[in-house]
Structures are given as structure tokens and as C-alpha cells.
């Protein structure tokens, strides 16, 4: 497996692969890999002849009081995992490579960030859209795979792919869960053992919403107030948002008369957790 640290080496390799008739799939990550990332890589190897995985903890998508400096890393373990999934290349740029002195250009979206996580993390999607656009330009993949746990992120990336004419096949992969239902996340590492039950309130809330809708409940406010009470019954939980929205626009829905997204973010101790379900 090739390991590239500079954008020029990464891009030269991608160009030579394309010239040789290879197809490239791409899984961008911030490292500290878990089963969720591995399932994205498996999809990548299934649909292309060359999988590329990047590891870059992107500073521009973290707000001032967020966990950039504490973000967990384990590069050696990550590289072994990437290799074990059959990747042909890993891209590990350093911060100066991506954001050199006098860096000035950012990608912003007009509407999708004004919902869900974007409300409490105002710079987040500008950072995500910028780094993903840069990585797309450097790696030049044919397809890129993202988890649906970050549903809003996936929609932002689909939108920028259309708006900026990247022409990349964007694939959303299902949420991978621990055996008890907790959605896999690098931030689960922040949970103390006694906060596990509280962390499970998110996936349980998703199941509750599914049941309520299946039983005929159509009123989004009633569902959200029921779920709010449920989550608040767990210690150490602080709800950031509960949303029932249109999955394409992320606009809130009051009357459920077609497929909706239920999405939530809850702070459990030090960990900010998110989860979602389409119902
Ligand atoms: O989902 C992530 O890990 C990050 O937001 C991404 C897409 C790698 C961009 O930094």
C-alpha cells in the first residue's frame, strides 16, 4: 500500500491509475478508525479497482470550544486496518500541506447547514465542505463513500458534488452499530462505562419513533416531546436537538405524511453523539 503525504504525489498517483484504466473509490476519514469506517472501505473495494483512504483531522470543521486538540488518534493501528481492507493508497497530509500560510478559500452552502448540527456548530459544514472539496480535487476519485450516521454531512456532500460539478458517485453507507445498538463513532471513546446506558438512549429513541409512526402517530411535536422526556430520564444527557424533517431539504415537518428523517444530537458527558433513522 502506498502512503502519500503531499497533494502532488497523491494526485500524480491517481492520474497514473486513471491512465492505466483503474477506477478509484475514496473514503475520507479523520482516523481512529472503527467498524463503521471499515464497512465504508469494504464498499470501496467492491465497487472499484483501487481504494484510497485519507486520514486528516480537519481543523476548520471544529468550533473554538470543540474537541480538536483532544480528538483521538492512532495512526499506526489505522494504517494496518486500511491495509487489511485492501486499500491501494493512504493519504496522510499534514495541516500545512492542506492549509498553507495565507490560505483563503472556503466552500459554504446556503441552506443545508442551517439545520440540525449546523445550528450549534456554525463553522462545521463550511469546514467539511472545504476539506471534502479539496480532497476530491487531490484524490480525483470516481466514487466516494460516506456513512449515513452523519446524514446532514452526506446531504451537504451530495449537494456540493452537484453544485460544483465534481461528477463523483457519492454513496451513503448504512450506520454500523455495536451489538447493543450504539452507533459506532470515534467519539464513543470519550464515554465512561457508566455513561453507556445514557448513550444508548439515542438508538432507543430512533426505535421509539419508528414504533410510534408505525402505530399511526403523525404529529411530529407529539413524537418529539415523548422522545425528549425519554432521553431526559437518563443521567448525564443534554439534548442538542431532536428533529423530524424532510430528508432532502432538512426542513422541519409537522405532519408526517411521507418518509421523514428523525435525527438527534445529545451530549452524554464529554461525548457529543448523533444518530438518525428514516421512517
Ligand atoms: O466524517 C468525517 O470523518 C469527516 O467529517 C470528513 C468527511 C472526513 C471530513 O473531514
Coordinates of C-alpha atoms and ligand atoms in Angstrom, one line a residue:
X1 CA 0.0 0.0 0.0
X2 CA 1.3 3.4 -1.0
X3 CA 1.4 6.2 1.6
X4 CA 1.3 9.7 0.4
X5 CA 1.9 12.9 2.4
X6 CA 1.8 15.5 -0.3
X7 CA -1.1 16.5 -2.6
X8 CA 1.2 16.5 -5.6
X9 CA 2.3 12.8 -5.0
X10 CA -1.3 11.8 -4.3
X11 CA -2.6 13.4 -7.4
X12 CA 0.2 12.1 -9.7
X13 CA -0.6 8.6 -8.5
X14 CA -4.3 9.0 -9.1
X15 CA -3.7 10.3 -12.6
X16 CA -1.4 7.4 -13.4
X17 CA -4.0 4.9 -12.1
X18 CA -6.7 6.5 -14.2
X19 CA -4.4 6.4 -17.3
X20 CA -3.9 2.7 -16.6
X21 CA -7.7 2.2 -16.7
X22 CA -8.2 1.8 -12.9
X23 CA -11.2 3.1 -11.1
X24 CA -10.7 4.9 -7.7
X25 CA -13.0 4.8 -4.7
X26 CA -12.3 7.1 -1.8
X27 CA -13.1 7.0 1.9
X28 CA -12.1 10.2 3.7
X29 CA -11.6 9.9 7.5
X30 CA -10.3 11.7 10.5
X31 CA -8.7 8.5 11.7
X32 CA -9.2 6.5 14.9
X33 CA -11.0 4.0 12.7
X34 CA -13.8 1.7 13.8
X35 CA -16.0 -0.9 12.2
X36 CA -18.1 1.8 10.5
X37 CA -15.1 3.1 8.6
X38 CA -14.1 -0.5 7.7
X39 CA -17.6 -1.1 6.2
X40 CA -17.1 2.0 4.0
X41 CA -13.8 0.6 2.9
X42 CA -15.3 -2.7 2.0
X43 CA -17.9 -1.0 -0.2
X44 CA -15.0 0.9 -1.8
X45 CA -13.1 -2.2 -2.7
X46 CA -16.3 -3.8 -4.0
X47 CA -17.0 -1.1 -6.5
X48 CA -13.6 0.0 -7.7
X49 CA -10.2 -1.4 -8.6
X50 CA -8.3 1.0 -6.3
X51 CA -9.4 2.2 -2.8
X52 CA -7.8 5.3 -1.4
X53 CA -8.3 6.2 2.3
X54 CA -7.3 9.6 3.8
X55 CA -6.7 10.4 7.4
X56 CA -6.8 14.1 8.2
X57 CA -8.2 15.7 11.4
X58 CA -9.6 18.8 9.7
X59 CA -9.2 21.8 12.0
X60 CA -11.6 24.0 10.1
X61 CA -14.6 21.8 10.9
X62 CA -14.1 22.2 14.7
X63 CA -15.5 25.2 16.5
X64 CA -13.4 27.1 19.1
X65 CA -14.7 25.1 22.1
X66 CA -14.8 21.7 20.4
X67 CA -12.5 18.7 20.8
X68 CA -9.9 19.3 18.0
X69 CA -6.9 19.0 20.4
X70 CA -8.4 16.0 22.2
X71 CA -9.5 14.2 19.0
X72 CA -8.3 10.6 19.4
X73 CA -5.6 9.3 17.1
X74 CA -3.8 6.0 16.4
X75 CA -2.1 6.3 13.0
X76 CA -0.2 3.0 13.2
X77 CA -3.3 1.0 14.0
X78 CA -5.3 2.9 11.4
X79 CA -2.7 2.2 8.6
X80 CA -2.8 -1.5 9.5
X81 CA -6.5 -1.6 9.3
X82 CA -6.6 0.3 6.0
X83 CA -4.0 -2.1 4.5
X84 CA -6.0 -5.1 5.8
X85 CA -9.0 -3.8 3.8
X86 CA -7.0 -4.0 0.6
X87 CA -6.6 -0.2 0.0
X88 CA -4.1 0.7 -2.7
X89 CA -3.1 4.0 -1.1
X90 CA -3.5 6.1 2.1
X91 CA -3.3 9.9 2.0
X92 CA -2.0 11.5 5.2
X93 CA -1.3 15.2 4.6
X94 CA -0.2 17.4 7.4
X95 CA -2.1 20.6 8.3
X96 CA 0.4 22.9 6.5
X97 CA 0.0 20.9 3.3
X98 CA -3.8 21.4 3.3
X99 CA -4.0 24.9 4.8
X100 CA -0.7 26.6 4.0
X101 CA 0.1 30.2 5.1
X102 CA -2.2 32.7 3.5
X103 CA -4.9 30.1 2.9
X104 CA -8.1 32.0 2.0
X105 CA -10.7 29.9 0.2
X106 CA -13.7 28.2 1.8
X107 CA -16.8 26.4 0.4
X108 CA -20.1 27.4 2.0
X109 CA -23.6 26.1 1.3
X110 CA -26.6 28.5 1.6
X111 CA -29.3 26.2 3.1
X112 CA -28.4 22.7 4.3
X113 CA -26.1 23.9 7.1
X114 CA -29.0 26.0 8.6
X115 CA -30.4 22.9 10.3
X116 CA -29.6 20.1 12.8
X117 CA -25.9 20.1 13.7
X118 CA -25.2 23.3 11.8
X119 CA -27.2 25.3 14.3
X120 CA -25.0 24.5 17.3
X121 CA -21.8 24.0 15.2
X122 CA -21.9 27.1 12.9
X123 CA -18.5 26.6 11.3
X124 CA -18.7 22.8 11.0
X125 CA -20.2 22.4 7.5
X126 CA -18.0 25.1 6.0
X127 CA -15.0 23.2 7.2
X128 CA -16.4 19.8 5.9
X129 CA -17.4 21.2 2.5
X130 CA -14.0 22.8 2.1
X131 CA -11.9 19.8 3.1
X132 CA -14.0 17.4 1.1
X133 CA -13.8 19.6 -2.0
X134 CA -10.0 19.8 -1.6
X135 CA -9.7 16.1 -1.1
X136 CA -11.9 15.4 -4.1
X137 CA -9.6 17.7 -6.2
X138 CA -6.4 16.0 -4.9
X139 CA -7.6 12.3 -5.0
X140 CA -9.9 12.6 -8.0
X141 CA -12.0 9.6 -7.2
X142 CA -14.7 8.1 -9.3
X143 CA -16.8 7.3 -6.2
X144 CA -16.7 8.4 -2.6
X145 CA -18.4 6.6 0.4
X146 CA -19.7 8.3 3.5
X147 CA -21.7 7.0 6.4
X148 CA -25.4 7.8 6.9
X149 CA -24.8 8.4 10.6
X150 CA -23.7 11.9 9.6
X151 CA -26.8 12.2 7.5
X152 CA -26.5 16.0 7.2
X153 CA -22.9 15.7 6.1
X154 CA -23.9 13.3 3.4
X155 CA -26.5 15.6 2.1
X156 CA -24.1 18.6 2.2
X157 CA -21.5 16.5 0.2
X158 CA -24.2 15.4 -2.4
X159 CA -25.2 19.0 -2.8
X160 CA -21.6 20.3 -3.3
X161 CA -20.9 17.4 -5.7
X162 CA -23.8 18.6 -7.8
X163 CA -23.2 22.3 -7.4
X164 CA -19.5 22.2 -8.1
X165 CA -19.8 19.6 -10.9
X166 CA -17.3 17.1 -9.3
X167 CA -19.1 14.3 -11.1
X168 CA -18.3 11.8 -8.4
X169 CA -20.6 8.9 -7.5
X170 CA -21.4 9.7 -3.8
X171 CA -22.5 6.6 -1.9
X172 CA -24.2 6.7 1.5
X173 CA -23.5 3.6 3.6
X174 CA -25.7 2.2 6.4
X175 CA -25.0 3.1 10.0
X176 CA -22.9 0.4 11.7
X177 CA -23.9 -0.3 15.3
X178 CA -22.3 -2.0 18.3
X179 CA -24.2 -5.2 19.4
X180 CA -26.2 -3.1 22.0
X181 CA -27.3 -0.6 19.2
X182 CA -24.9 2.3 19.9
X183 CA -23.9 3.8 16.5
X184 CA -20.2 3.5 16.0
X185 CA -18.3 6.7 16.4
X186 CA -14.7 7.7 17.2
X187 CA -16.2 9.9 19.9
X188 CA -17.6 6.9 21.7
X189 CA -14.1 6.7 23.1
X190 CA -15.0 9.6 25.4
X191 CA -17.8 7.7 27.1
X192 CA -17.2 6.4 30.7
X193 CA -18.5 2.9 31.4
X194 CA -21.4 4.3 33.5
X195 CA -22.5 6.6 30.6
X196 CA -23.1 3.7 28.2
X197 CA -26.8 3.4 29.1
X198 CA -27.3 7.1 28.6
X199 CA -25.6 6.8 25.2
X200 CA -28.0 4.0 24.2
X201 CA -30.9 6.4 24.7
X202 CA -30.2 7.7 21.1
X203 CA -30.6 4.4 19.3
X204 CA -33.6 3.6 21.6
X205 CA -35.1 6.9 20.7
X206 CA -34.8 6.1 17.0
X207 CA -36.6 2.8 17.6
X208 CA -39.3 4.5 19.6
X209 CA -40.0 7.0 16.8
X210 CA -40.2 4.2 14.3
X211 CA -42.7 2.4 16.5
X212 CA -44.8 5.5 17.1
X213 CA -45.0 6.2 13.4
X214 CA -45.8 2.6 12.6
X215 CA -48.6 2.8 15.1
X216 CA -50.1 5.7 13.2
X217 CA -48.8 8.8 15.1
X218 CA -48.5 11.6 12.5
X219 CA -47.9 14.6 14.8
X220 CA -44.1 15.4 14.9
X221 CA -44.4 17.6 18.0
X222 CA -46.1 14.9 20.0
X223 CA -43.4 12.4 19.0
X224 CA -40.6 14.8 19.9
X225 CA -42.0 15.7 23.3
X226 CA -42.3 12.0 24.1
X227 CA -38.7 11.3 23.0
X228 CA -37.5 14.4 24.9
X229 CA -39.0 13.0 28.1
X230 CA -37.5 9.6 27.4
X231 CA -33.9 10.9 26.8
X232 CA -34.1 13.2 29.8
X233 CA -34.9 10.3 32.0
X234 CA -31.2 9.1 31.5
X235 CA -28.5 10.7 33.6
X236 CA -25.8 12.9 32.0
X237 CA -27.8 13.6 28.9
X238 CA -28.2 17.0 27.4
X239 CA -30.3 17.3 24.2
X240 CA -28.9 19.5 21.5
X241 CA -31.7 18.9 19.0
X242 CA -34.5 16.4 18.1
X243 CA -35.7 16.9 14.6
X244 CA -38.3 15.3 12.3
X245 CA -37.6 16.7 8.9
X246 CA -37.7 16.3 5.2
X247 CA -34.6 14.1 4.3
X248 CA -33.7 16.2 1.2
X249 CA -34.1 19.7 2.5
X250 CA -33.8 19.1 6.2
X251 CA -36.8 21.4 6.8
X252 CA -38.8 20.5 9.9
X253 CA -42.0 18.6 9.2
X254 CA -45.1 18.9 11.4
X255 CA -47.5 16.4 9.8
X256 CA -45.8 13.1 8.8
X257 CA -47.4 12.1 5.5
X258 CA -44.3 10.8 3.7
X259 CA -40.9 9.5 4.5
X260 CA -39.2 11.7 7.1
X261 CA -35.8 11.7 8.9
X262 CA -35.7 11.6 12.6
X263 CA -32.3 12.9 13.7
X264 CA -30.9 13.8 17.1
X265 CA -27.8 15.1 18.8
X266 CA -27.3 14.5 22.6
X267 CA -24.3 15.4 24.7
X268 CA -23.5 12.5 27.0
X269 CA -20.8 13.5 29.4
X270 CA -17.9 14.6 27.2
X271 CA -19.2 12.9 24.1
X272 CA -21.5 14.7 21.6
X273 CA -23.4 11.8 20.0
X274 CA -25.7 11.8 16.9
X275 CA -28.0 9.2 15.4
X276 CA -30.9 9.1 12.9
X277 CA -33.4 6.9 11.2
X278 CA -35.6 7.3 8.1
X279 CA -39.2 6.5 8.9
Ligands
LIG1 O1 -16.9 12.3 8.6 C1 -15.7 12.6 8.8 O2 -14.9 11.9 9.4 C2 -15.2 14.0 8.4 O3 -16.2 15.0 8.5 C3 -14.7 14.0 6.9 C4 -15.7 13.7 5.9 C5 -13.5 13.0 6.8 C6 -14.1 15.4 6.6 O4 -13.1 15.8 7.5

